[in-house]
PDB file of C-alpha atoms and ligand atoms in Angstrom:
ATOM      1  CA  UNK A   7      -1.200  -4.599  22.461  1.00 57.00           C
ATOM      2  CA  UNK A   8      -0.553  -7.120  19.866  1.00 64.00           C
ATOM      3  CA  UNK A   9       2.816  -8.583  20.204  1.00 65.00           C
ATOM      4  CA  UNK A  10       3.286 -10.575  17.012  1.00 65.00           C
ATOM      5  CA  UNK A  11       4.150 -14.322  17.337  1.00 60.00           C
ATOM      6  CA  UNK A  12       5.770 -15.222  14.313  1.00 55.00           C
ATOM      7  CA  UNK A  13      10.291 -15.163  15.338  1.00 67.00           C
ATOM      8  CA  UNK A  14       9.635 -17.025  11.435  1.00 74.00           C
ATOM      9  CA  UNK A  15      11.338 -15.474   8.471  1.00 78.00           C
ATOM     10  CA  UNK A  16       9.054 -14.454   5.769  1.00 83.00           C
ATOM     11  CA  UNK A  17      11.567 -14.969   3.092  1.00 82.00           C
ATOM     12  CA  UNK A  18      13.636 -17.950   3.028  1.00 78.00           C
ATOM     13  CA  UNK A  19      17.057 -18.414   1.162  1.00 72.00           C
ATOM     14  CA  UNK A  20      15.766 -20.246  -1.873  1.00 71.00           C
ATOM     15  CA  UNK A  21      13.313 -17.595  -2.025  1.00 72.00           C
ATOM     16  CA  UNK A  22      16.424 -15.053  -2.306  1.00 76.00           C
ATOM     17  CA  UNK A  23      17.712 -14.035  -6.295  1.00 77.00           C
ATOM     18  CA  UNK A  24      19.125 -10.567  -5.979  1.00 82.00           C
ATOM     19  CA  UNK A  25      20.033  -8.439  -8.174  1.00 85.00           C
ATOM     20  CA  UNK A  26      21.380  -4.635  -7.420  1.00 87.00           C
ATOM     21  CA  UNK A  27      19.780  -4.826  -3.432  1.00 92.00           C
ATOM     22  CA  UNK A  28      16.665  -6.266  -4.458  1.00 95.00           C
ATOM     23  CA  UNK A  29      14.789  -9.386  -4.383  1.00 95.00           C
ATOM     24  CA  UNK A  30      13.163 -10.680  -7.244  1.00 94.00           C
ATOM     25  CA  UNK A  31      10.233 -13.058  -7.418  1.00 93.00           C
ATOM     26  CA  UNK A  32       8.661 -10.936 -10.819  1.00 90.00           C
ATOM     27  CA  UNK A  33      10.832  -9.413 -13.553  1.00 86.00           C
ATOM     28  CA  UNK A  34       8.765  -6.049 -13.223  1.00 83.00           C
ATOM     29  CA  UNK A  35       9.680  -4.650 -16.626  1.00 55.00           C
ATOM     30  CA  UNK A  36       6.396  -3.974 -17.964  1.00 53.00           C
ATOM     31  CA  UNK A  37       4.729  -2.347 -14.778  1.00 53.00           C
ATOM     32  CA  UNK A  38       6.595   1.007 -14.924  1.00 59.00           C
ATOM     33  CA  UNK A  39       4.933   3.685 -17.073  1.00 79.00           C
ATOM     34  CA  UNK A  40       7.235   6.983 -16.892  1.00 84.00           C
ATOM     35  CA  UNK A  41       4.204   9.375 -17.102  1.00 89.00           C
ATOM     36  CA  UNK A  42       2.636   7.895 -14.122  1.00 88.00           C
ATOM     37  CA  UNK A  43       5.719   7.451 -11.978  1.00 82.00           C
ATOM     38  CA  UNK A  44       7.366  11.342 -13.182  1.00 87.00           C
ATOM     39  CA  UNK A  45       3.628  12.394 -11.459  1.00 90.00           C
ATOM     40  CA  UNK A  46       3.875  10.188  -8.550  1.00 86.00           C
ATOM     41  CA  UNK A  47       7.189  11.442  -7.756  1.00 83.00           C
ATOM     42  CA  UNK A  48       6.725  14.895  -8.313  1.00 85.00           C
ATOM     43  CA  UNK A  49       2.926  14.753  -6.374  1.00 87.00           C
ATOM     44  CA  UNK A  50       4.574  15.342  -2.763  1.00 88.00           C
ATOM     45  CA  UNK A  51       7.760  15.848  -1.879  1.00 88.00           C
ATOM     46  CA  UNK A  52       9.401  12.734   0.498  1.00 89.00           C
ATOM     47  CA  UNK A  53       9.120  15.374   3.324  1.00 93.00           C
ATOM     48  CA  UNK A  54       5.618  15.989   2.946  1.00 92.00           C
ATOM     49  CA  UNK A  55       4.967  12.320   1.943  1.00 94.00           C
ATOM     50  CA  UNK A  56       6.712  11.280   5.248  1.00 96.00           C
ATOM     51  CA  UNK A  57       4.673  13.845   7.482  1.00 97.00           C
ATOM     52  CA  UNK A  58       1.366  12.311   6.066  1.00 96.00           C
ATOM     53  CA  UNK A  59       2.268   8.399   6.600  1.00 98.00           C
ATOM     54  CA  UNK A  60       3.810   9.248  10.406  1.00 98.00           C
ATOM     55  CA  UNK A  61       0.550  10.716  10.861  1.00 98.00           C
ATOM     56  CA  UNK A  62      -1.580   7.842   9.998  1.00 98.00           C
ATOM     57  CA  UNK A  63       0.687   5.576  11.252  1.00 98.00           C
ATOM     58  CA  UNK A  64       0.218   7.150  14.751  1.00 98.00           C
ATOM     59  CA  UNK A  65      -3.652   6.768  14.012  1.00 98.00           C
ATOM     60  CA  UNK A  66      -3.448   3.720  13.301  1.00 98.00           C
ATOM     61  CA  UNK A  67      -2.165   2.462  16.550  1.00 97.00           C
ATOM     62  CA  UNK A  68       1.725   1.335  15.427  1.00 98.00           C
ATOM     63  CA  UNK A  69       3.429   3.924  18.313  1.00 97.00           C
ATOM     64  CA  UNK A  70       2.356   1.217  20.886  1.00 96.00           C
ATOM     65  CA  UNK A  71       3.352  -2.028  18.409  1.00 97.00           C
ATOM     66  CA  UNK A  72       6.428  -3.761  19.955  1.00 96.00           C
ATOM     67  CA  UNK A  73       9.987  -2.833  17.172  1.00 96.00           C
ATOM     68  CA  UNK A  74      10.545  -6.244  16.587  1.00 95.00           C
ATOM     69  CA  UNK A  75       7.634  -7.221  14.555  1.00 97.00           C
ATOM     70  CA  UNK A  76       8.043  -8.396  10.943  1.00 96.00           C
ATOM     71  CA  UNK A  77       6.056  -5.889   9.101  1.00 98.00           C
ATOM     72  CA  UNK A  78       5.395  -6.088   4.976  1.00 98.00           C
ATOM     73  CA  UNK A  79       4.328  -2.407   3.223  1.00 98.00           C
ATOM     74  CA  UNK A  80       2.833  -3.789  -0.016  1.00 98.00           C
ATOM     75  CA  UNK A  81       2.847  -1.617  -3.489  1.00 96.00           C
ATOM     76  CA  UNK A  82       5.733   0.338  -1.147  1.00 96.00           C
ATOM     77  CA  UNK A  83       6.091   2.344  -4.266  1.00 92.00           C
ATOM     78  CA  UNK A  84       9.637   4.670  -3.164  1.00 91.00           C
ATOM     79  CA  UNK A  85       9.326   3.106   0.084  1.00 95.00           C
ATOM     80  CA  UNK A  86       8.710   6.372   2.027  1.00 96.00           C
ATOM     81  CA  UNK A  87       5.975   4.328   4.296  1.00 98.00           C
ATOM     82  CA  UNK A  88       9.191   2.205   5.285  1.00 98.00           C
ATOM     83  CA  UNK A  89      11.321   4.888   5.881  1.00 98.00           C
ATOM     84  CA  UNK A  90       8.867   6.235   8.843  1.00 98.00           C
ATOM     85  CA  UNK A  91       8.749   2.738   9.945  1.00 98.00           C
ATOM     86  CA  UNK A  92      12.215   2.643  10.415  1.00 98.00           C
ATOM     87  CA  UNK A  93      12.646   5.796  11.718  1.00 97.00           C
ATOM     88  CA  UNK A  94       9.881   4.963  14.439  1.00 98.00           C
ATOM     89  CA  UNK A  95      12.424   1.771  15.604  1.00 98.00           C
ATOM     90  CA  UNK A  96      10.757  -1.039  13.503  1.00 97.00           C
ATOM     91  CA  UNK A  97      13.669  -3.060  12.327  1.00 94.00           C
ATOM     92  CA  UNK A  98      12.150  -6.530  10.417  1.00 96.00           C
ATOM     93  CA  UNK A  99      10.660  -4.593   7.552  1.00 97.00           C
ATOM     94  CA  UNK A 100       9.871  -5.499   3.941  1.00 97.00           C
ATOM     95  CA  UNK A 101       8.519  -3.619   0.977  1.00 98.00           C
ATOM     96  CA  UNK A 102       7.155  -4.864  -1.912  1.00 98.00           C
ATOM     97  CA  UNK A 103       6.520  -3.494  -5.236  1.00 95.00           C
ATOM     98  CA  UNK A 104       6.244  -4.084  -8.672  1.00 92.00           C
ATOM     99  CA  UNK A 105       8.700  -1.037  -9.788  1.00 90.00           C
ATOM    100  CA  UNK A 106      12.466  -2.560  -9.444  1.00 91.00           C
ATOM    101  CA  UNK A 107      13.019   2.096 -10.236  1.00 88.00           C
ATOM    102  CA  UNK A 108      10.711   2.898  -7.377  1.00 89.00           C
ATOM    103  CA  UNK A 109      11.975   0.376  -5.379  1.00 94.00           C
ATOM    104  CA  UNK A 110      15.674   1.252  -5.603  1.00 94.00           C
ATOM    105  CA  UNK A 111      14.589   4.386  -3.652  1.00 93.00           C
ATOM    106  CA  UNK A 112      13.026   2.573  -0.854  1.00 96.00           C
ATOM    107  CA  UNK A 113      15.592   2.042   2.630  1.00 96.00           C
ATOM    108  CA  UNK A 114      17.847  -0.537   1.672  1.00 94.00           C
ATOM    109  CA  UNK A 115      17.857  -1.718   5.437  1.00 95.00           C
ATOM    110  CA  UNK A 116      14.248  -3.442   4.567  1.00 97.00           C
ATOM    111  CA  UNK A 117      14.054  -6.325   1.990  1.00 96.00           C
ATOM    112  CA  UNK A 118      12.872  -4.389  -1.030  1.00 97.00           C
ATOM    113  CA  UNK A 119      11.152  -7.229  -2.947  1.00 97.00           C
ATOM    114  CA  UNK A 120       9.975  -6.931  -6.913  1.00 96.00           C
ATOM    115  CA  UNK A 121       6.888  -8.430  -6.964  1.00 95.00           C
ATOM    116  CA  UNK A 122       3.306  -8.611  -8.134  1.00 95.00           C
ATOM    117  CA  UNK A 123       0.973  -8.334  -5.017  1.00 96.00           C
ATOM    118  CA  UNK A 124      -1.340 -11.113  -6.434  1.00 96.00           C
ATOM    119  CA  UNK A 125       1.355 -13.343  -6.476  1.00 96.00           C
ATOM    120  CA  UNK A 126       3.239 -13.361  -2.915  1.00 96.00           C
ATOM    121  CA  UNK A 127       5.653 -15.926  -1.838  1.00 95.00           C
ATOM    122  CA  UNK A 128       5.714 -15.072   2.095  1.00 96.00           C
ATOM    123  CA  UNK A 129       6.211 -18.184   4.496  1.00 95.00           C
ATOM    124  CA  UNK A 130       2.502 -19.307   6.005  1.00 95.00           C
ATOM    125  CA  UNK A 131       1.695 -17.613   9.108  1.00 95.00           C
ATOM    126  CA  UNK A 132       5.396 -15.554   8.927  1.00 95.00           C
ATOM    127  CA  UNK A 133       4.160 -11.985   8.866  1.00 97.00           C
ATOM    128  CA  UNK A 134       2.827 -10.046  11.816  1.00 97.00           C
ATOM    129  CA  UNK A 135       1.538  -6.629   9.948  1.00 98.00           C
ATOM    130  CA  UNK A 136       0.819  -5.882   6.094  1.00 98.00           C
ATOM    131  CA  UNK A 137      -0.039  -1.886   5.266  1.00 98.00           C
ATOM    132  CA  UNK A 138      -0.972  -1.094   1.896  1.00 98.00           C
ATOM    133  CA  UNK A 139      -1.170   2.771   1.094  1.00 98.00           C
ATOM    134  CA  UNK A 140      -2.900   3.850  -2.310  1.00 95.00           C
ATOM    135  CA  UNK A 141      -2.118   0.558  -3.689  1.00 96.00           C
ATOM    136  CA  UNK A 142      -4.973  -1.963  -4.265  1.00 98.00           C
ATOM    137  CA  UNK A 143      -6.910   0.817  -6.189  1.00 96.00           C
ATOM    138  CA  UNK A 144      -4.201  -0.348  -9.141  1.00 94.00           C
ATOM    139  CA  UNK A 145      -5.907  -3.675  -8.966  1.00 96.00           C
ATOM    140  CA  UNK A 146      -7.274  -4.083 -12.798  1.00 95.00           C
ATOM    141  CA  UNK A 147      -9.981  -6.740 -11.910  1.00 96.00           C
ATOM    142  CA  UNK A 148     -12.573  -6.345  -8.982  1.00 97.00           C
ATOM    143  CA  UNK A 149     -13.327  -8.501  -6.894  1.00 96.00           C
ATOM    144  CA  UNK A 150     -11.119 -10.964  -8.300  1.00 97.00           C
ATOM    145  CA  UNK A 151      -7.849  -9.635  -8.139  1.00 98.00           C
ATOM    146  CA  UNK A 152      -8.695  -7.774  -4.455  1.00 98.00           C
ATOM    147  CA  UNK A 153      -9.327 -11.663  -2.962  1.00 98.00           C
ATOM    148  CA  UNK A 154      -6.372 -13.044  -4.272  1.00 97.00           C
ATOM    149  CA  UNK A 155      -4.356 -10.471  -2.404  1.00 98.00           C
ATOM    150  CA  UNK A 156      -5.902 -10.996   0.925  1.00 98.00           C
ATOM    151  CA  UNK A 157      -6.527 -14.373   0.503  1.00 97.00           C
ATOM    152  CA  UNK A 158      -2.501 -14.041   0.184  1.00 97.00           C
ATOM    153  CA  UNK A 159      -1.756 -11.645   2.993  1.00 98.00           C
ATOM    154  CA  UNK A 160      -4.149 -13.987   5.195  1.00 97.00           C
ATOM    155  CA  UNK A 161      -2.774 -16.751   4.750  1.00 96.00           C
ATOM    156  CA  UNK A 162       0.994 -15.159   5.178  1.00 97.00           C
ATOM    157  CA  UNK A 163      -0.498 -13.519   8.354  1.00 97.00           C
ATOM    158  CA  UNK A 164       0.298 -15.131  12.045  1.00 96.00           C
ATOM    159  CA  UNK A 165      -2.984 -15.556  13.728  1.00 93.00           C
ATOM    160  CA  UNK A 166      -4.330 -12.326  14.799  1.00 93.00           C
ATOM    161  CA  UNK A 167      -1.877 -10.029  12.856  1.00 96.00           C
ATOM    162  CA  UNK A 168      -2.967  -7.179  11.896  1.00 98.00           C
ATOM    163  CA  UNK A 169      -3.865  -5.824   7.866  1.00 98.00           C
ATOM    164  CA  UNK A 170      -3.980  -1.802   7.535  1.00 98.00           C
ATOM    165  CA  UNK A 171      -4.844  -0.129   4.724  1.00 98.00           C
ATOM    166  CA  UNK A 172      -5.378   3.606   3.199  1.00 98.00           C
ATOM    167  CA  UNK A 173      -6.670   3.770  -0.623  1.00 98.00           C
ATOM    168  CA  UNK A 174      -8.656   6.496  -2.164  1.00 97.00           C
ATOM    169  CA  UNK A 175     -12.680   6.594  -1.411  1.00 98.00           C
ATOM    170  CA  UNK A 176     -15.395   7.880  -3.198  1.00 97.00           C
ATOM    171  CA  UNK A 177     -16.439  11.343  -1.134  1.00 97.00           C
ATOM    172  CA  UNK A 178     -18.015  15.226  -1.569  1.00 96.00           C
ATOM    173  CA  UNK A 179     -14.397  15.713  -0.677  1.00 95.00           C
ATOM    174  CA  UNK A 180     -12.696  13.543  -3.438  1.00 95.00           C
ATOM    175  CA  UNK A 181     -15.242  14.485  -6.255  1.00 95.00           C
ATOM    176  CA  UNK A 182     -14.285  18.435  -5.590  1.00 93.00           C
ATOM    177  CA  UNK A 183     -10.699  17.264  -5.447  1.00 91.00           C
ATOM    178  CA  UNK A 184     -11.317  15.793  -9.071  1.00 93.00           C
ATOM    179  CA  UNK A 185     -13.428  18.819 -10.227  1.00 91.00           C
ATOM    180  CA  UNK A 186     -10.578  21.297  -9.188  1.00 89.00           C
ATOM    181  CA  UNK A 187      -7.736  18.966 -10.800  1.00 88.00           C
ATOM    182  CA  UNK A 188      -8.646  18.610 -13.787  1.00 87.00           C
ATOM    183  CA  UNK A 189     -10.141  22.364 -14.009  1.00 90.00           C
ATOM    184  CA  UNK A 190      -7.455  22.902 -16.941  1.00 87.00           C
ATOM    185  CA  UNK A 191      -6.204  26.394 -15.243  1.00 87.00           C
ATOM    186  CA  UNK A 192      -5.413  25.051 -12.164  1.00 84.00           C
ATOM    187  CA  UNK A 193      -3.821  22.436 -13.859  1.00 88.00           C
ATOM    188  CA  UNK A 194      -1.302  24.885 -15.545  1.00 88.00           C
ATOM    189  CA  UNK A 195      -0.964  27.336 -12.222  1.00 88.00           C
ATOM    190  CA  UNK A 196      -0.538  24.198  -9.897  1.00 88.00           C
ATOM    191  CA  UNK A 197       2.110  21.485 -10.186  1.00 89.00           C
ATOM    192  CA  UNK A 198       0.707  19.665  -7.986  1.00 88.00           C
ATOM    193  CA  UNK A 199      -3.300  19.734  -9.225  1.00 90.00           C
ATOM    194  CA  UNK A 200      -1.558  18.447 -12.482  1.00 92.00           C
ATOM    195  CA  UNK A 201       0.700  15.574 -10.946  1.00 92.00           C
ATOM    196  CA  UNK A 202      -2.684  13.971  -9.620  1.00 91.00           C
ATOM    197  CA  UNK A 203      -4.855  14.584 -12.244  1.00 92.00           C
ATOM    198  CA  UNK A 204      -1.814  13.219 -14.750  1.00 93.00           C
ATOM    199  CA  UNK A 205      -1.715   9.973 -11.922  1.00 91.00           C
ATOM    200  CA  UNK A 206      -5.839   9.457 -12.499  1.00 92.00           C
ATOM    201  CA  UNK A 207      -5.216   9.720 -16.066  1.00 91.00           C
ATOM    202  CA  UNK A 208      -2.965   7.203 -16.384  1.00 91.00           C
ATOM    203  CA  UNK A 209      -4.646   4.722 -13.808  1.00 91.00           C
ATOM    204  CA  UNK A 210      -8.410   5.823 -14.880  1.00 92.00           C
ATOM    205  CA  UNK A 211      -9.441   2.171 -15.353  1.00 94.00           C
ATOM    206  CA  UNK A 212      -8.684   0.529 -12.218  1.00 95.00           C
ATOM    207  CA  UNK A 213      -8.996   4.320 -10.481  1.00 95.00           C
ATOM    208  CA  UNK A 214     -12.507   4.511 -10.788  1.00 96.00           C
ATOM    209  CA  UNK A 215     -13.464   0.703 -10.663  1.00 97.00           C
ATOM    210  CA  UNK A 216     -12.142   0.567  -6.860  1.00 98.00           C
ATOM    211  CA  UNK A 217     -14.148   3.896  -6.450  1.00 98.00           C
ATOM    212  CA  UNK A 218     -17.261   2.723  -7.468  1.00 97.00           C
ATOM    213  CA  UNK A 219     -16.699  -0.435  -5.847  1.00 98.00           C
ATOM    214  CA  UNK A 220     -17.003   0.265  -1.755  1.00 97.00           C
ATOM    215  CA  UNK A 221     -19.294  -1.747  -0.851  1.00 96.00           C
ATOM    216  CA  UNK A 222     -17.860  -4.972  -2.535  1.00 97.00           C
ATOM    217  CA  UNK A 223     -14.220  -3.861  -0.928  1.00 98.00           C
ATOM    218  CA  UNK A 224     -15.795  -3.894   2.281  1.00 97.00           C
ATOM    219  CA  UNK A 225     -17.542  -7.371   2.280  1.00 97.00           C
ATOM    220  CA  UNK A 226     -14.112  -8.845   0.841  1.00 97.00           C
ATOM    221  CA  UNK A 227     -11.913  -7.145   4.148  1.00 97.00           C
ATOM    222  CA  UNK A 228     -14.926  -8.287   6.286  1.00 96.00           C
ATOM    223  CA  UNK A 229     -14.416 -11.895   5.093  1.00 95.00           C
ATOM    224  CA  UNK A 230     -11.182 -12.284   6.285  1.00 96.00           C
ATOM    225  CA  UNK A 231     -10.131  -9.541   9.204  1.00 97.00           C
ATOM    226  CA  UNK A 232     -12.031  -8.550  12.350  1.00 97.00           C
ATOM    227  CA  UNK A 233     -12.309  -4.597  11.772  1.00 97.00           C
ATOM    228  CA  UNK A 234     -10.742  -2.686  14.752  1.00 96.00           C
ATOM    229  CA  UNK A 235     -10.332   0.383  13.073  1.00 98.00           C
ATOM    230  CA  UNK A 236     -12.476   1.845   9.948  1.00 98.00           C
ATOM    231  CA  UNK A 237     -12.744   5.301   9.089  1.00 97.00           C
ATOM    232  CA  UNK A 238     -13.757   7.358   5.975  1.00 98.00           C
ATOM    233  CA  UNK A 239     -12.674  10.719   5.756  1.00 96.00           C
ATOM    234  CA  UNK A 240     -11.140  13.310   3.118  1.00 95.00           C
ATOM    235  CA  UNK A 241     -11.361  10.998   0.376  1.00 97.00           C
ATOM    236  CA  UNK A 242      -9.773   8.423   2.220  1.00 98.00           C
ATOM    237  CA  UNK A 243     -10.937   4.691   3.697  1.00 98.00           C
ATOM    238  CA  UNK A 244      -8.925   3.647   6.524  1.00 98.00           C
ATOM    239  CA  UNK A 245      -8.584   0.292   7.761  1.00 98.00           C
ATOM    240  CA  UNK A 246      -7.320  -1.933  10.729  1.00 98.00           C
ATOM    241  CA  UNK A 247      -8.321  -5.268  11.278  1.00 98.00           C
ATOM    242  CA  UNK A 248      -6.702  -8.929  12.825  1.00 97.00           C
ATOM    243  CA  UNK A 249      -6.598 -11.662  10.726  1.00 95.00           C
ATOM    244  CA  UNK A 250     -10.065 -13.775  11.656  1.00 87.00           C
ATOM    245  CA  UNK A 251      -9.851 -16.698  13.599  1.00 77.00           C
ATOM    246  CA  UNK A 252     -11.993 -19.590  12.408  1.00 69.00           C
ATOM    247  CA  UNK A 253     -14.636 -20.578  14.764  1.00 61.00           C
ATOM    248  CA  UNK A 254     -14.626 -24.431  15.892  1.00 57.00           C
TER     249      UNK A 254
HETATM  250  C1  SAM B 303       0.216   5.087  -5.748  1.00 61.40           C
HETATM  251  S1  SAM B 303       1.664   4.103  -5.594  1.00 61.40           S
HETATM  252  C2  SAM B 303       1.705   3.986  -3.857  1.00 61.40           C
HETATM  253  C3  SAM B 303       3.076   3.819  -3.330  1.00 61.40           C
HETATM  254  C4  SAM B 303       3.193   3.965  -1.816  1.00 61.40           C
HETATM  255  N1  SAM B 303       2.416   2.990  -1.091  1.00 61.40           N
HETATM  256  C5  SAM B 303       2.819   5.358  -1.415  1.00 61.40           C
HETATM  257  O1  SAM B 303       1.756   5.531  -0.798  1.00 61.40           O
HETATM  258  O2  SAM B 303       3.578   6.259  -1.725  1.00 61.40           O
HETATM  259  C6  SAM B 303       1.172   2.504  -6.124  1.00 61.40           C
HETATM  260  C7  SAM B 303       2.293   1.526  -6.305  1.00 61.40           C
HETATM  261  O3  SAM B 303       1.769   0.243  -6.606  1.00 61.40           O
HETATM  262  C8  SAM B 303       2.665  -0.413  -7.489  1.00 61.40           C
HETATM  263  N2  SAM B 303       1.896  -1.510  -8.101  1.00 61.40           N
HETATM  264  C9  SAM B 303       0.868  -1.424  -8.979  1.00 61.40           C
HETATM  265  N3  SAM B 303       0.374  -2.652  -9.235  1.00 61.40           N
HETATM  266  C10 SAM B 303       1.101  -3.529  -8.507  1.00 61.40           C
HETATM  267  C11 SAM B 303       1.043  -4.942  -8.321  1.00 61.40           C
HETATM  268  N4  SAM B 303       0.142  -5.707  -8.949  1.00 61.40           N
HETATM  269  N5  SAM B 303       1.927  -5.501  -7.468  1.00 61.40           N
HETATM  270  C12 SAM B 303       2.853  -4.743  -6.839  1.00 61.40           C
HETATM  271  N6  SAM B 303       2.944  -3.404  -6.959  1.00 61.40           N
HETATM  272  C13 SAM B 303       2.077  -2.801  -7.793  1.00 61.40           C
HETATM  273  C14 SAM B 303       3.155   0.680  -8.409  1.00 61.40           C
HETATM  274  O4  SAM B 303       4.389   0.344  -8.986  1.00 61.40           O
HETATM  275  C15 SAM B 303       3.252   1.862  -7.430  1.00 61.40           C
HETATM  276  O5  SAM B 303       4.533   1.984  -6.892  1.00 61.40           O
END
């Protein structure tokens, strides 16, 4: 089991300017766009969100991670990903988003920290785990912006922590899932059809870039984390893998 080495803080003090709970290292006033975030909110309810990350958290191996590790959810969004953590006994947690309004919903026990993912300010080597969930498909620039991040999350990583991620991937599954969505009927007769076709709408660009871009995702994770977990299923690419060790 990987038992985290860091006992570092991520954030230090000078890195600290709050403002109403949260920690600001971005201003985040132009990320928000009400269309997109009235969809997001209204796609699942927190319940349902909260059944669907305990699940993958479970698959993902975190039931046998030891409570104390410091653990970072990037593009936390509401922070419902946090909330499970905490509610499995993780208690150094951090969430990061560029939404100070989504944020405000996220468990004010973690540090809920405005920021831009391509621009992190973690300690070196202070971070045992980063998740991301449905977040680096917002990326607008391929494979640019994607390295940045986990040239960021690497480098904050102790050796051998661990990077997890779930984000949308291009499968039979997924295209039907488009298909019936935005299938104008459905639309009307299903709240939910229409909160995720409203969410691709509104993030079409960068949507259907990371879509058509597997293969260049891959080689970018590969560069940087030893895969221990990989799976593509339902529309969905998931990923565990340490932070590489450079060979002498
Ligand atoms: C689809 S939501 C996912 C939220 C959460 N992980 C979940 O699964 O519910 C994507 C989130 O990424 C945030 N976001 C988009 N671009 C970002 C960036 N460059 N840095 C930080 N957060 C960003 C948005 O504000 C939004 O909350």
């Amino acid at each position: 089991m990987f038992r985290g080495l860091s006992g570092k803080r991520p954030v230090t003090e000078a890195q600290i300017k709050m403002q109403d709970g949260l920690i600001y290292w971005h201003s985040g006033e132009h990320c928000c766009n009400p269309r997109w975030e009235n969809a997001y909110q209204g796609f699942e309810q927190p319940v349902e969100e909260k059944r669907k990350f305990r699940e993958r958290f479970f698959r993902m191996g975190f039931d046998s991670l030891e409570r104390s590790l410091n653990i970072v959810d990037l593009f936390c969004g509401r922070g419902n990903g946090l909330a499970v953590l905490q509610e499995m006994g993780f208690q150094n947690l951090s969430g990061v988003d560029l939404s100070p309004a989504l944020l405000a919903k996220a468990p004010d026990r973690a540090r809920r920290i405005v920021a831009d993912c391509r621009d992190l300010r973690f300690e070196p080597q202070s971070v045992d785990v980063f998740v991301v969930q449905g977040g680096l498909h917002h990326l607008p620039e391929l494979p640019t912006n994607l390295s940045l991040v986990l040239d960021q999350v690497a480098q904050s990583l102790v050796p051998g922590g661990l990077f997890c991620a779930v984000e949308p991937w291009d499968t039979p599954f997924l295209r039907a899932v488009h298909a019936v969505s935005f299938w104008k009927p459905a639309r009307r007769l299903l709240p939910k059809f229409d909160a995720f076709a409203t969410m691709v709408e509104e993030e079409r660009d960068t949507y259907y870039s990371w879509l058509s871009s597997g293969s260049l995702i891959r080689a970018e994770v590969a560069k940087r984390f030893d895969v221990t977990l990989e799976q593509v299923a339902w529309g969905k690419w998931m990923f565990v893998g340490s932070k590489s060790i450079p060979r002498q």
